[in-house]
Coordinates of C-alpha atoms in Angstrom, one line a residue:
M1128 CA -34.0 -25.6 8.6
S1129 CA -33.9 -21.6 7.9
N1130 CA -35.7 -18.7 7.4
S1131 CA -34.9 -15.0 5.9
S1132 CA -35.7 -11.5 7.7
Q1133 CA -34.4 -7.9 7.5
H1134 CA -33.6 -5.3 9.7
Q1135 CA -31.9 -1.8 8.9
V1136 CA -29.0 -2.9 11.5
L1137 CA -27.0 -6.1 12.5
I1138 CA -25.3 -5.7 16.0
V1139 CA -22.7 -8.3 16.0
G1140 CA -21.4 -8.5 19.6
A1141 CA -23.4 -7.9 23.4
G1142 CA -20.5 -6.1 24.7
P1143 CA -20.1 -2.0 26.5
T1144 CA -20.1 -0.7 22.8
G1145 CA -22.8 -3.2 20.6
L1146 CA -25.1 -2.8 23.5
M1147 CA -24.6 0.8 23.8
L1148 CA -24.6 1.6 19.8
A1149 CA -27.6 0.3 19.7
I1150 CA -29.5 1.3 22.0
E1151 CA -28.3 4.6 20.6
L1152 CA -30.0 3.3 17.4
T1153 CA -33.1 2.5 18.8
L1154 CA -33.7 5.2 20.3
L1155 CA -33.5 7.1 17.1
S1156 CA -35.5 4.9 15.7
L1157 CA -33.4 2.8 13.9
S1158 CA -34.8 -1.0 13.6
V1159 CA -32.3 -3.8 15.3
R1160 CA -31.1 -7.1 15.6
I1161 CA -27.9 -7.9 17.8
I1162 CA -26.3 -11.3 18.4
D1163 CA -23.4 -12.9 20.7
R1164 CA -22.1 -16.0 20.6
A1165 CA -22.4 -16.3 23.9
A1166 CA -24.7 -17.8 26.6
E1167 CA -25.1 -15.0 28.5
T1168 CA -23.4 -11.1 29.4
K1169 CA -20.2 -12.3 30.8
R1170 CA -19.4 -13.6 34.3
Q1171 CA -14.9 -11.9 34.7
V1172 CA -15.3 -8.4 35.2
R1173 CA -12.5 -6.5 32.9
A1174 CA -13.1 -3.3 31.5
C1175 CA -13.6 -1.7 35.6
V1176 CA -13.8 2.3 34.7
I1177 CA -15.8 4.2 32.9
W1178 CA -13.8 8.5 33.3
S1179 CA -16.5 11.2 32.7
R1180 CA -16.8 12.1 29.3
A1181 CA -18.2 8.2 28.2
Q1182 CA -20.5 9.0 31.5
E1183 CA -21.5 12.2 30.0
A1184 CA -22.7 9.5 27.1
L1185 CA -25.0 7.1 29.5
A1186 CA -27.0 9.9 30.6
E1187 CA -27.9 11.6 27.0
L1188 CA -28.6 7.8 26.4
G1189 CA -30.5 7.8 29.7
V1190 CA -29.1 4.9 31.2
I1191 CA -26.9 6.8 33.9
D1192 CA -28.6 5.9 37.2
K1193 CA -28.0 2.0 37.1
F1194 CA -24.4 2.6 36.8
L1195 CA -24.2 5.3 39.4
A1196 CA -27.0 3.1 41.9
R1197 CA -23.9 0.8 41.9
S1198 CA -20.3 1.9 41.1
H1199 CA -18.5 3.8 44.1
K1200 CA -16.8 6.8 42.3
M1201 CA -12.6 7.5 43.1
H1202 CA -11.9 10.9 44.6
N1203 CA -8.3 10.2 45.6
F1204 CA -4.7 7.8 44.0
D1205 CA -1.8 7.8 46.4
V1206 CA 1.3 7.1 44.8
Y1207 CA 4.1 4.5 46.5
A1208 CA 7.4 4.3 45.6
K1209 CA 9.6 1.7 48.2
G1210 CA 7.4 1.6 51.0
K1211 CA 6.7 6.3 50.4
Q1212 CA 4.5 8.7 49.3
L1213 CA 5.1 10.9 46.5
S1214 CA 2.8 12.5 46.2
G1215 CA -1.0 12.3 46.2
F1216 CA -4.5 14.0 43.1
E1217 CA -8.1 14.4 43.3
F1218 CA -10.0 14.0 41.0
G1219 CA -14.3 16.6 40.8
H1220 CA -12.4 18.8 39.4
I1221 CA -13.2 19.7 35.5
K1222 CA -17.1 20.9 34.5
S1223 CA -19.3 17.8 33.9
D1224 CA -22.2 16.6 35.7
Y1225 CA -19.5 13.2 36.0
P1226 CA -16.8 15.0 37.0
F1227 CA -15.6 12.0 39.1
P1228 CA -14.2 8.4 37.5
M1229 CA -16.7 5.7 37.7
T1230 CA -15.4 2.2 39.3
I1231 CA -18.3 -0.8 38.1
E1232 CA -16.9 -3.8 37.1
Q1233 CA -17.5 -5.1 33.3
H1234 CA -20.0 -7.8 33.5
D1235 CA -22.8 -4.6 35.8
T1236 CA -21.6 -2.6 33.1
E1237 CA -22.9 -5.2 30.2
R1238 CA -26.2 -6.2 33.0
F1239 CA -27.0 -2.9 32.8
L1240 CA -26.6 -2.0 29.2
A1241 CA -28.3 -5.3 28.1
E1242 CA -31.6 -4.4 30.4
S1243 CA -31.7 -1.4 28.9
L1244 CA -32.0 -1.6 25.9
S1245 CA -35.0 -4.4 26.9
D1246 CA -36.6 -1.9 28.1
L1247 CA -37.3 -0.8 25.0
G1248 CA -38.4 -3.7 23.0
V1249 CA -34.5 -5.2 21.8
E1250 CA -33.6 -8.4 23.4
V1251 CA -29.9 -9.5 22.6
E1252 CA -30.2 -13.0 21.1
W1253 CA -28.1 -14.9 23.1
E1254 CA -26.0 -18.2 21.6
T1255 CA -26.6 -17.3 18.2
E1256 CA -23.4 -17.6 16.0
A1257 CA -23.1 -15.5 12.9
I1258 CA -21.4 -17.8 10.3
G1259 CA -21.7 -16.6 6.9
V1260 CA -21.5 -12.6 4.9
R1261 CA -22.4 -11.5 1.9
T1262 CA -21.7 -8.2 1.2
H1263 CA -23.6 -5.6 -1.8
D1264 CA -24.0 -2.0 -2.3
D1265 CA -27.3 -2.2 -0.9
G1266 CA -26.6 -4.1 2.7
A1267 CA -24.8 -7.2 4.0
E1268 CA -27.1 -11.2 4.1
V1269 CA -25.4 -12.3 6.9
T1270 CA -26.2 -16.6 7.9
V1271 CA -26.5 -16.8 11.3
R1272 CA -26.8 -20.2 13.3
A1273 CA -28.6 -20.4 17.1
A1274 CA -27.9 -22.4 19.5
N1275 CA -30.4 -26.3 18.2
G1276 CA -29.1 -25.6 14.8
T1277 CA -31.2 -23.4 13.6
E1278 CA -30.3 -20.8 10.3
E1279 CA -31.0 -18.1 9.5
T1280 CA -30.3 -15.4 6.7
I1281 CA -30.7 -12.0 8.2
E1282 CA -30.6 -9.1 5.0
T1283 CA -29.4 -5.7 7.7
H1284 CA -28.8 -2.5 5.6
W1285 CA -26.3 -2.2 8.1
L1286 CA -23.8 -4.3 9.8
V1287 CA -21.7 -4.2 12.4
G1288 CA -18.9 -5.8 14.1
C1289 CA -18.8 -5.4 17.7
E1290 CA -17.2 -9.2 18.8
G1291 CA -14.1 -8.1 19.7
S1292 CA -10.3 -7.4 18.9
R1293 CA -10.3 -11.3 16.8
S1294 CA -14.0 -10.0 14.8
P1295 CA -14.6 -12.4 12.4
I1296 CA -16.6 -9.4 10.2
R1297 CA -13.6 -7.6 10.3
E1298 CA -12.1 -10.9 9.0
A1299 CA -14.9 -11.4 5.9
A1300 CA -15.3 -7.7 5.4
Q1301 CA -10.9 -8.1 4.3
I1302 CA -10.3 -5.0 6.4
P1303 CA -6.6 -5.3 7.9
F1304 CA -5.2 -4.6 12.1
E1305 CA -2.9 -2.6 11.7
G1306 CA -0.7 -2.4 14.3
E1307 CA 1.7 -5.0 16.2
P1308 CA 2.7 -7.0 19.7
A1309 CA 3.0 -5.1 22.3
L1310 CA 7.0 -6.1 23.7
N1311 CA 7.3 -6.8 27.4
L1312 CA 4.6 -6.9 29.1
Q1313 CA 2.2 -8.9 30.8
A1314 CA -0.4 -7.3 32.9
V1315 CA -1.4 -9.3 36.1
Q1316 CA -4.9 -9.1 37.8
V1317 CA -6.8 -10.5 40.6
N1318 CA -9.6 -8.9 42.4
A1319 CA -9.4 -9.5 46.4
K1320 CA -10.1 -7.7 49.8
P1321 CA -7.6 -7.1 51.4
T1322 CA -6.2 -6.4 55.1
W1323 CA -3.7 -4.1 55.0
R1324 CA -2.2 -0.8 56.8
F1325 CA -5.0 1.3 54.8
P1326 CA -8.4 2.7 55.7
K1327 CA -11.3 1.0 54.0
S1328 CA -12.3 3.6 51.4
T1329 CA -14.5 3.5 48.9
S1330 CA -13.6 6.7 46.8
Q1331 CA -9.5 6.5 47.9
G1332 CA -7.3 4.4 45.0
Y1333 CA -2.8 3.6 44.9
F1334 CA -0.2 3.5 42.7
F1335 CA 2.7 1.6 43.9
L1336 CA 5.6 2.1 41.8
G1337 CA 9.2 0.0 42.1
E1338 CA 11.5 -1.2 39.3
Q1339 CA 10.3 -3.1 36.3
V1340 CA 6.0 -3.7 37.1
S1341 CA 4.0 -0.5 38.7
I1342 CA 0.6 -1.4 40.8
M1343 CA -3.0 0.5 40.1
S1344 CA -5.1 -0.8 42.8
I1345 CA -9.2 1.0 43.0
P1346 CA -11.6 0.0 45.3
V1347 CA -14.9 -1.8 43.3
P1348 CA -18.5 -2.0 44.8
G1349 CA -18.0 -5.6 46.5
D1350 CA -16.3 -4.5 49.7
T1351 CA -13.2 -6.1 46.3
Y1352 CA -9.9 -3.5 45.6
R1353 CA -8.7 -3.9 41.8
F1354 CA -5.0 -5.6 41.7
F1355 CA -4.4 -4.6 38.6
T1356 CA -0.4 -5.1 37.1
F1357 CA 2.1 -4.0 34.3
T1358 CA 5.6 -5.2 34.8
T1359 CA 7.5 -6.2 32.3
D1360 CA 7.2 -10.1 30.4
P1361 CA 10.5 -12.4 31.1
S1362 CA 8.2 -15.7 29.9
P1363 CA 6.1 -15.2 27.4
E1364 CA 5.5 -18.9 27.1
R1365 CA 3.5 -19.1 30.4
K1366 CA -0.3 -18.7 29.5
T1367 CA -1.7 -19.5 33.1
P1368 CA -3.5 -17.2 35.5
P1369 CA -1.6 -15.9 38.0
S1370 CA -1.8 -17.6 41.9
L1371 CA -3.2 -15.8 45.0
A1372 CA -0.5 -16.5 46.5
E1373 CA 2.4 -14.8 43.6
M1374 CA 0.5 -11.6 43.2
R1375 CA -0.4 -11.9 46.9
D1376 CA 3.8 -11.4 47.2
L1377 CA 4.1 -9.1 44.2
T1378 CA 2.2 -6.9 46.1
A1379 CA 3.6 -6.6 49.3
A1380 CA 6.9 -6.6 47.8
V1381 CA 6.2 -3.7 45.6
S1382 CA 3.9 -1.7 48.9
Y1383 CA 6.3 -2.7 50.9
M1384 CA 3.6 -4.0 53.1
P1385 CA 5.1 -7.7 54.2
E1386 CA 2.2 -8.1 55.6
L1387 CA -0.7 -8.0 53.6
Q1388 CA -3.3 -10.1 53.0
L1389 CA -5.6 -10.9 49.8
E1390 CA -8.7 -12.5 49.9
L1391 CA -10.1 -13.2 46.7
S1392 CA -13.6 -11.7 45.9
E1393 CA -16.1 -13.2 43.4
P1394 CA -16.9 -13.7 40.9
V1395 CA -13.4 -15.1 40.3
W1396 CA -10.8 -12.5 38.2
L1397 CA -7.2 -13.5 37.8
S1398 CA -5.7 -13.0 35.2
R1399 CA -2.6 -12.5 33.1
A1400 CA -3.2 -10.8 29.3
R1401 CA -0.6 -10.3 26.7
F1402 CA -1.3 -7.6 23.9
Q1403 CA -1.7 -6.1 20.9
N1404 CA -1.9 -2.5 19.6
R1405 CA -4.0 -2.2 16.7
I1406 CA -6.3 -0.5 14.6
A1407 CA -8.0 -1.1 11.8
A1408 CA -7.1 0.6 8.3
T1409 CA -10.4 2.1 8.2
L1410 CA -13.4 1.7 10.1
N1411 CA -16.4 1.2 7.7
K1412 CA -15.9 -0.4 4.9
G1413 CA -19.0 -0.5 2.4
R1414 CA -22.4 -1.3 4.0
V1415 CA -19.7 -2.9 7.0
L1416 CA -18.7 -0.9 10.1
L1417 CA -16.9 -1.9 13.0
V1418 CA -16.6 -0.4 16.6
G1419 CA -14.9 -1.2 20.3
D1420 CA -12.3 -3.6 19.9
A1421 CA -12.8 -5.1 16.2
A1422 CA -11.8 -1.5 15.7
H1423 CA -8.5 -1.0 18.1
S1424 CA -6.7 -2.7 20.9
W1425 CA -3.8 -1.9 22.8
A1426 CA -2.6 -2.4 26.3
P1427 CA -5.4 -1.6 28.7
I1428 CA -2.9 1.7 30.1
G1429 CA -5.1 4.0 31.3
G1430 CA -8.2 2.5 31.7
H1431 CA -9.3 4.4 28.3
G1432 CA -9.7 0.6 26.8
M1433 CA -13.6 -0.4 27.2
N1434 CA -14.4 4.3 27.2
T1435 CA -12.9 5.2 23.7
G1436 CA -15.1 1.9 22.4
L1437 CA -18.0 3.5 24.2
R1438 CA -17.3 6.9 22.8
G1439 CA -17.0 5.5 19.1
A1440 CA -20.4 3.8 19.8
Y1441 CA -21.8 7.5 20.3
N1442 CA -20.0 9.4 17.8
L1443 CA -21.7 6.1 15.2
G1444 CA -24.1 5.7 16.2
W1445 CA -26.0 9.5 15.5
K1446 CA -24.5 9.0 11.8
L1447 CA -25.4 6.6 10.9
A1448 CA -28.9 6.7 12.2
A1449 CA -29.4 10.7 9.6
V1450 CA -27.2 8.8 6.5
E1451 CA -30.4 5.2 7.1
C1452 CA -32.7 7.6 7.3
G1453 CA -31.9 10.5 4.2
E1454 CA -31.0 13.3 6.4
A1455 CA -27.5 12.6 6.5
K1456 CA -25.4 12.6 2.9
S1457 CA -23.1 9.5 3.2
C1458 CA -19.9 11.4 3.7
L1459 CA -21.4 12.0 7.4
L1460 CA -20.7 8.1 7.5
D1461 CA -17.2 8.6 6.6
T1462 CA -15.8 11.0 9.0
Y1463 CA -17.1 7.7 12.4
T1464 CA -13.7 6.4 11.0
I1465 CA -11.7 9.2 10.6
E1466 CA -12.4 10.8 14.3
Q1467 CA -12.3 7.5 16.2
R1468 CA -9.2 5.7 14.2
A1469 CA -7.7 9.4 15.1
N1470 CA -9.2 9.2 18.8
A1471 CA -7.4 6.0 19.1
Q1472 CA -3.4 6.3 17.6
T1473 CA -3.7 9.4 20.6
I1474 CA -4.5 6.6 22.9
V1475 CA -2.0 4.4 21.6
D1476 CA 0.5 7.7 21.6
A1477 CA -0.6 8.2 25.0
N1478 CA 0.3 4.8 26.6
R1479 CA 3.5 4.6 25.4
M1480 CA 4.2 8.0 27.4
N1481 CA 3.1 7.1 30.3
I1482 CA 5.2 7.5 33.0
V1483 CA 3.1 6.1 35.7
E1484 CA 1.8 2.8 34.6
Q1485 CA 4.6 1.0 32.5
P1486 CA 6.8 -0.8 34.3
P1487 CA 10.2 1.6 35.4
S1488 CA 13.8 1.3 34.5
A1489 CA 15.7 1.6 38.0
T1490 CA 17.1 5.3 36.7
K1491 CA 13.0 5.9 35.5
L1492 CA 12.2 5.2 39.0
R1493 CA 14.7 7.3 40.3
L1494 CA 13.9 10.2 37.9
M1495 CA 9.7 9.3 39.4
Q1496 CA 11.1 9.6 43.8
T1497 CA 13.6 13.1 42.2
F1498 CA 10.4 15.1 40.4
M1499 CA 7.1 13.8 40.7
P1500 CA 6.6 14.8 44.1
F1501 CA 7.6 18.5 42.8
G1502 CA 5.7 17.6 39.5
L1503 CA 2.1 17.0 41.3
S1504 CA 2.7 19.9 43.7
L1505 CA 2.1 22.4 40.5
Q1506 CA -2.4 22.9 40.1
P1507 CA -1.9 23.4 36.4
V1508 CA -0.4 19.9 35.8
K1509 CA -3.0 18.1 38.1
R1510 CA -5.8 20.2 36.4
L1511 CA -4.4 19.1 33.3
M1512 CA -3.4 15.2 34.1
E1513 CA -7.6 15.2 36.1
F1514 CA -8.6 16.3 31.6
T1515 CA -6.6 14.2 30.0
L1516 CA -7.6 11.1 32.0
S1517 CA -11.4 12.1 32.1
D1518 CA -11.0 12.3 28.2
L1519 CA -13.0 15.6 28.2
G1520 CA -10.2 16.5 25.7
M1521 CA -10.6 14.2 23.3
E1522 CA -11.9 15.9 20.0
Y1523 CA -12.0 16.2 16.4
R1524 CA -10.6 19.2 15.6
N1525 CA -8.5 17.5 12.0
S1526 CA -12.0 16.4 10.4
P1527 CA -13.6 17.6 7.9
L1528 CA -16.8 17.8 10.5
S1529 CA -14.5 20.5 12.4
Q1530 CA -14.1 23.7 10.8
Q1531 CA -14.5 26.7 11.8
Q1532 CA -14.4 30.7 9.5
K1533 CA -12.2 32.7 12.8
G1534 CA -10.3 31.8 16.2
S1535 CA -12.9 31.2 19.3
G1536 CA -10.3 31.5 21.9
S1537 CA -9.8 28.1 23.8
L1538 CA -13.0 26.8 22.1
H1539 CA -12.2 25.2 18.3
A1540 CA -14.6 23.2 16.3
G1541 CA -14.3 19.4 17.2
D1542 CA -14.5 20.2 21.2
R1543 CA -16.1 19.1 23.1
L1544 CA -19.0 21.2 24.1
P1545 CA -17.8 23.3 27.6
N1546 CA -21.0 22.4 29.5
V1547 CA -20.6 25.3 31.7
P1548 CA -23.3 27.7 32.4
V1549 CA -25.7 29.9 30.6
V1550 CA -28.3 32.7 30.7
S1551 CA -31.0 31.3 27.3
G1552 CA -33.2 33.7 24.9
D1553 CA -36.1 33.0 27.5
G1554 CA -34.7 34.2 30.8
Q1555 CA -33.6 30.5 32.2
W1556 CA -30.3 29.3 33.1
A1557 CA -29.0 25.7 33.7
N1558 CA -25.7 24.1 31.8
L1559 CA -25.1 24.0 28.4
H1560 CA -25.3 19.7 27.3
R1561 CA -29.0 20.6 28.5
S1562 CA -30.0 22.4 25.1
I1563 CA -28.0 19.1 23.3
S1564 CA -30.1 15.3 22.6
I1565 CA -29.0 12.6 20.5
H1566 CA -32.6 14.3 18.0
H1567 CA -31.3 17.1 16.8
W1568 CA -28.3 19.7 16.5
T1569 CA -27.9 22.8 18.3
L1570 CA -27.1 25.9 16.9
L1571 CA -26.0 28.3 19.3
L1572 CA -26.9 31.6 18.9
R1573 CA -24.3 35.1 20.9
T1574 CA -26.8 37.7 19.8
K1575 CA -30.0 39.1 20.7
D1576 CA -30.1 40.6 17.2
S1577 CA -34.2 39.3 16.7
Q1578 CA -32.7 39.2 12.4
V1579 CA -29.7 37.4 12.8
I1580 CA -32.3 35.2 15.0
E1581 CA -35.3 35.0 12.3
R1582 CA -33.0 33.8 9.5
A1583 CA -31.3 31.3 11.8
Y1584 CA -34.9 30.2 11.7
Q1585 CA -35.0 30.6 7.4
I1586 CA -31.5 28.8 7.4
V1587 CA -32.0 25.6 9.7
G1588 CA -36.3 25.1 8.4
Q1589 CA -34.1 24.0 5.0
Y1590 CA -32.7 20.8 6.3
R1591 CA -34.0 17.3 6.5
S1592 CA -32.4 16.9 10.4
T1593 CA -33.9 18.6 13.0
I1594 CA -31.5 22.3 13.9
K1595 CA -32.4 23.2 17.1
V1596 CA -31.6 26.7 17.8
T1597 CA -31.1 28.2 20.8
T1598 CA -29.4 32.6 22.3
I1599 CA -27.4 32.0 24.8
Q1600 CA -25.4 33.9 27.2
P1601 CA -22.3 32.7 29.5
M1602 CA -23.3 33.1 33.1
D1603 CA -20.2 34.6 34.7
R1604 CA -16.2 35.2 33.1
D1605 CA -15.3 31.2 33.1
S1606 CA -18.0 30.4 31.1
D1607 CA -18.0 33.8 28.4
R1608 CA -13.7 32.6 27.7
Q1609 CA -14.9 28.9 27.6
L1610 CA -17.3 30.0 24.9
G1611 CA -15.1 32.2 22.6
R1612 CA -16.1 35.5 21.5
D1613 CA -19.3 36.9 22.2
G1614 CA -21.5 38.2 18.2
Q1615 CA -20.6 33.8 17.4
M1616 CA -22.7 31.1 16.4
L1617 CA -21.5 27.7 17.0
L1618 CA -23.8 24.4 16.2
V1619 CA -23.0 21.2 17.6
R1620 CA -23.4 17.7 16.8
P1621 CA -25.8 15.4 18.4
D1622 CA -23.2 13.7 20.3
A1623 CA -22.3 18.1 21.3
H1624 CA -18.6 18.3 19.4
V1625 CA -18.7 21.6 17.9
G1626 CA -19.0 20.8 14.2
F1627 CA -18.9 25.0 13.1
I1628 CA -17.6 27.8 14.5
G1629 CA -18.5 31.8 12.6
A1630 CA -19.9 35.1 13.6
V1631 CA -23.8 35.0 14.1
N1632 CA -24.5 36.9 10.4
D1633 CA -22.1 34.3 8.7
Y1634 CA -25.1 32.8 6.7
N1635 CA -23.0 31.5 3.8
S1636 CA -20.3 29.5 5.6
L1637 CA -23.1 28.2 7.4
V1638 CA -25.1 27.2 4.4
K1639 CA -21.8 26.0 2.2
Y1640 CA -20.9 23.3 5.6
L1641 CA -25.2 22.5 5.9
D1642 CA -24.7 21.7 1.8
T1643 CA -21.8 19.7 2.3
F1644 CA -22.8 17.1 4.9
L1645 CA -26.6 17.2 5.4
V1646 CA -30.4 17.1 3.1
R1647 CA -32.1 20.0 2.2
L1648 CA -36.1 19.0 2.2

């Protein structure tokens, strides 16, 4: 027996990225269905770190509070080699409302997102599988089968594949998944309660470096540590998970702690994994879109896989809603592919150069022992590493959506807007991100000229998209430096990235930019 229904967006895959996209689209008033062939949210812990930029996105969607209540904040990392501490590293110095990396297990991440989506009136349809896809110019028809065998044809304006690296939606759309395997690299993991020489802490993590192996140990909720080991892969045919004894012996040897003991925690997580470094040739083809691991996949060095997927969903949501609602032209949606593929390639390239987590050779290990203590003693090096890890530096400068008429100091079109304190036109001060929302663009004017301000209101009122006008003045010298020159305008996208930079009286350039992407009334 079958029936049919119609929705604006059908999301296939209820992992973190699919759930986050569903929340954003629902907040932006689109009708959404989300299905997953699994029976429920995962019991597997998997990804366990959420960096600052993804936390900002979760906060903008109004779902961060549950995460903060359940997670730990990572304050410090110490790096050891052959039993000796090489250096220490501190977090918390970046300008964000969420300056510390968050540790939380993926099954909790998915549960909280599913609960938040349910609060908005949308339930995940579990045990429901897409078994047939037909696309056309105006949308797609997807045949789905429920657990009881009932089949339904869903007519949707947009079909989004969020179902992982083996995405059937990507295959149905005939989108190549370009790249290659990550050779001679495996990750073995365990969640366990350690008995060791270190004091118990929910905010202190460790790196242990050895020849051809690196081990990261971080506290996660539940009085537990994640032991995440990258090592060479002499037996790629071996598929079974590591045993607890294997993980204990490996960790004890690399950390030079023969007395180390590990006790498995619940849910049990013992994993052996190999990886592919792949990026889809395009992330939007007609009415089919790809997000998360369906769009890009790599070895989890640096812990940016899920984070890149969450940021991708955040990037896509407001663009898809604007095009679907007739507020923006289709070329706006094309920028999702350009921006997200570039970010994904940046991560893949950075992983190859990661000197801490890539299993070091004997020569490389000796060099790290010699130079790392000095390098990480330098504050500029530490701050750059923290900024890079936070994802706050992930930018879209080469996107068609990023345009500027003149230089603006350290701030460029495509950058995340600095979250610095400013005084608005009504004399109130607040961190700048308080002015930003997924529900509107924001035109920031660094001027008090009433005629300029009035003209800005006239211009933005000609478009279907809501564009909020705000005058600002930096609170201090650092804020002034980060925002560029006085007398400029910054047009900020709904996802808090700067789209356009120009002089406050350069109306023609602003109008040309808006006409490229947005629809007039």
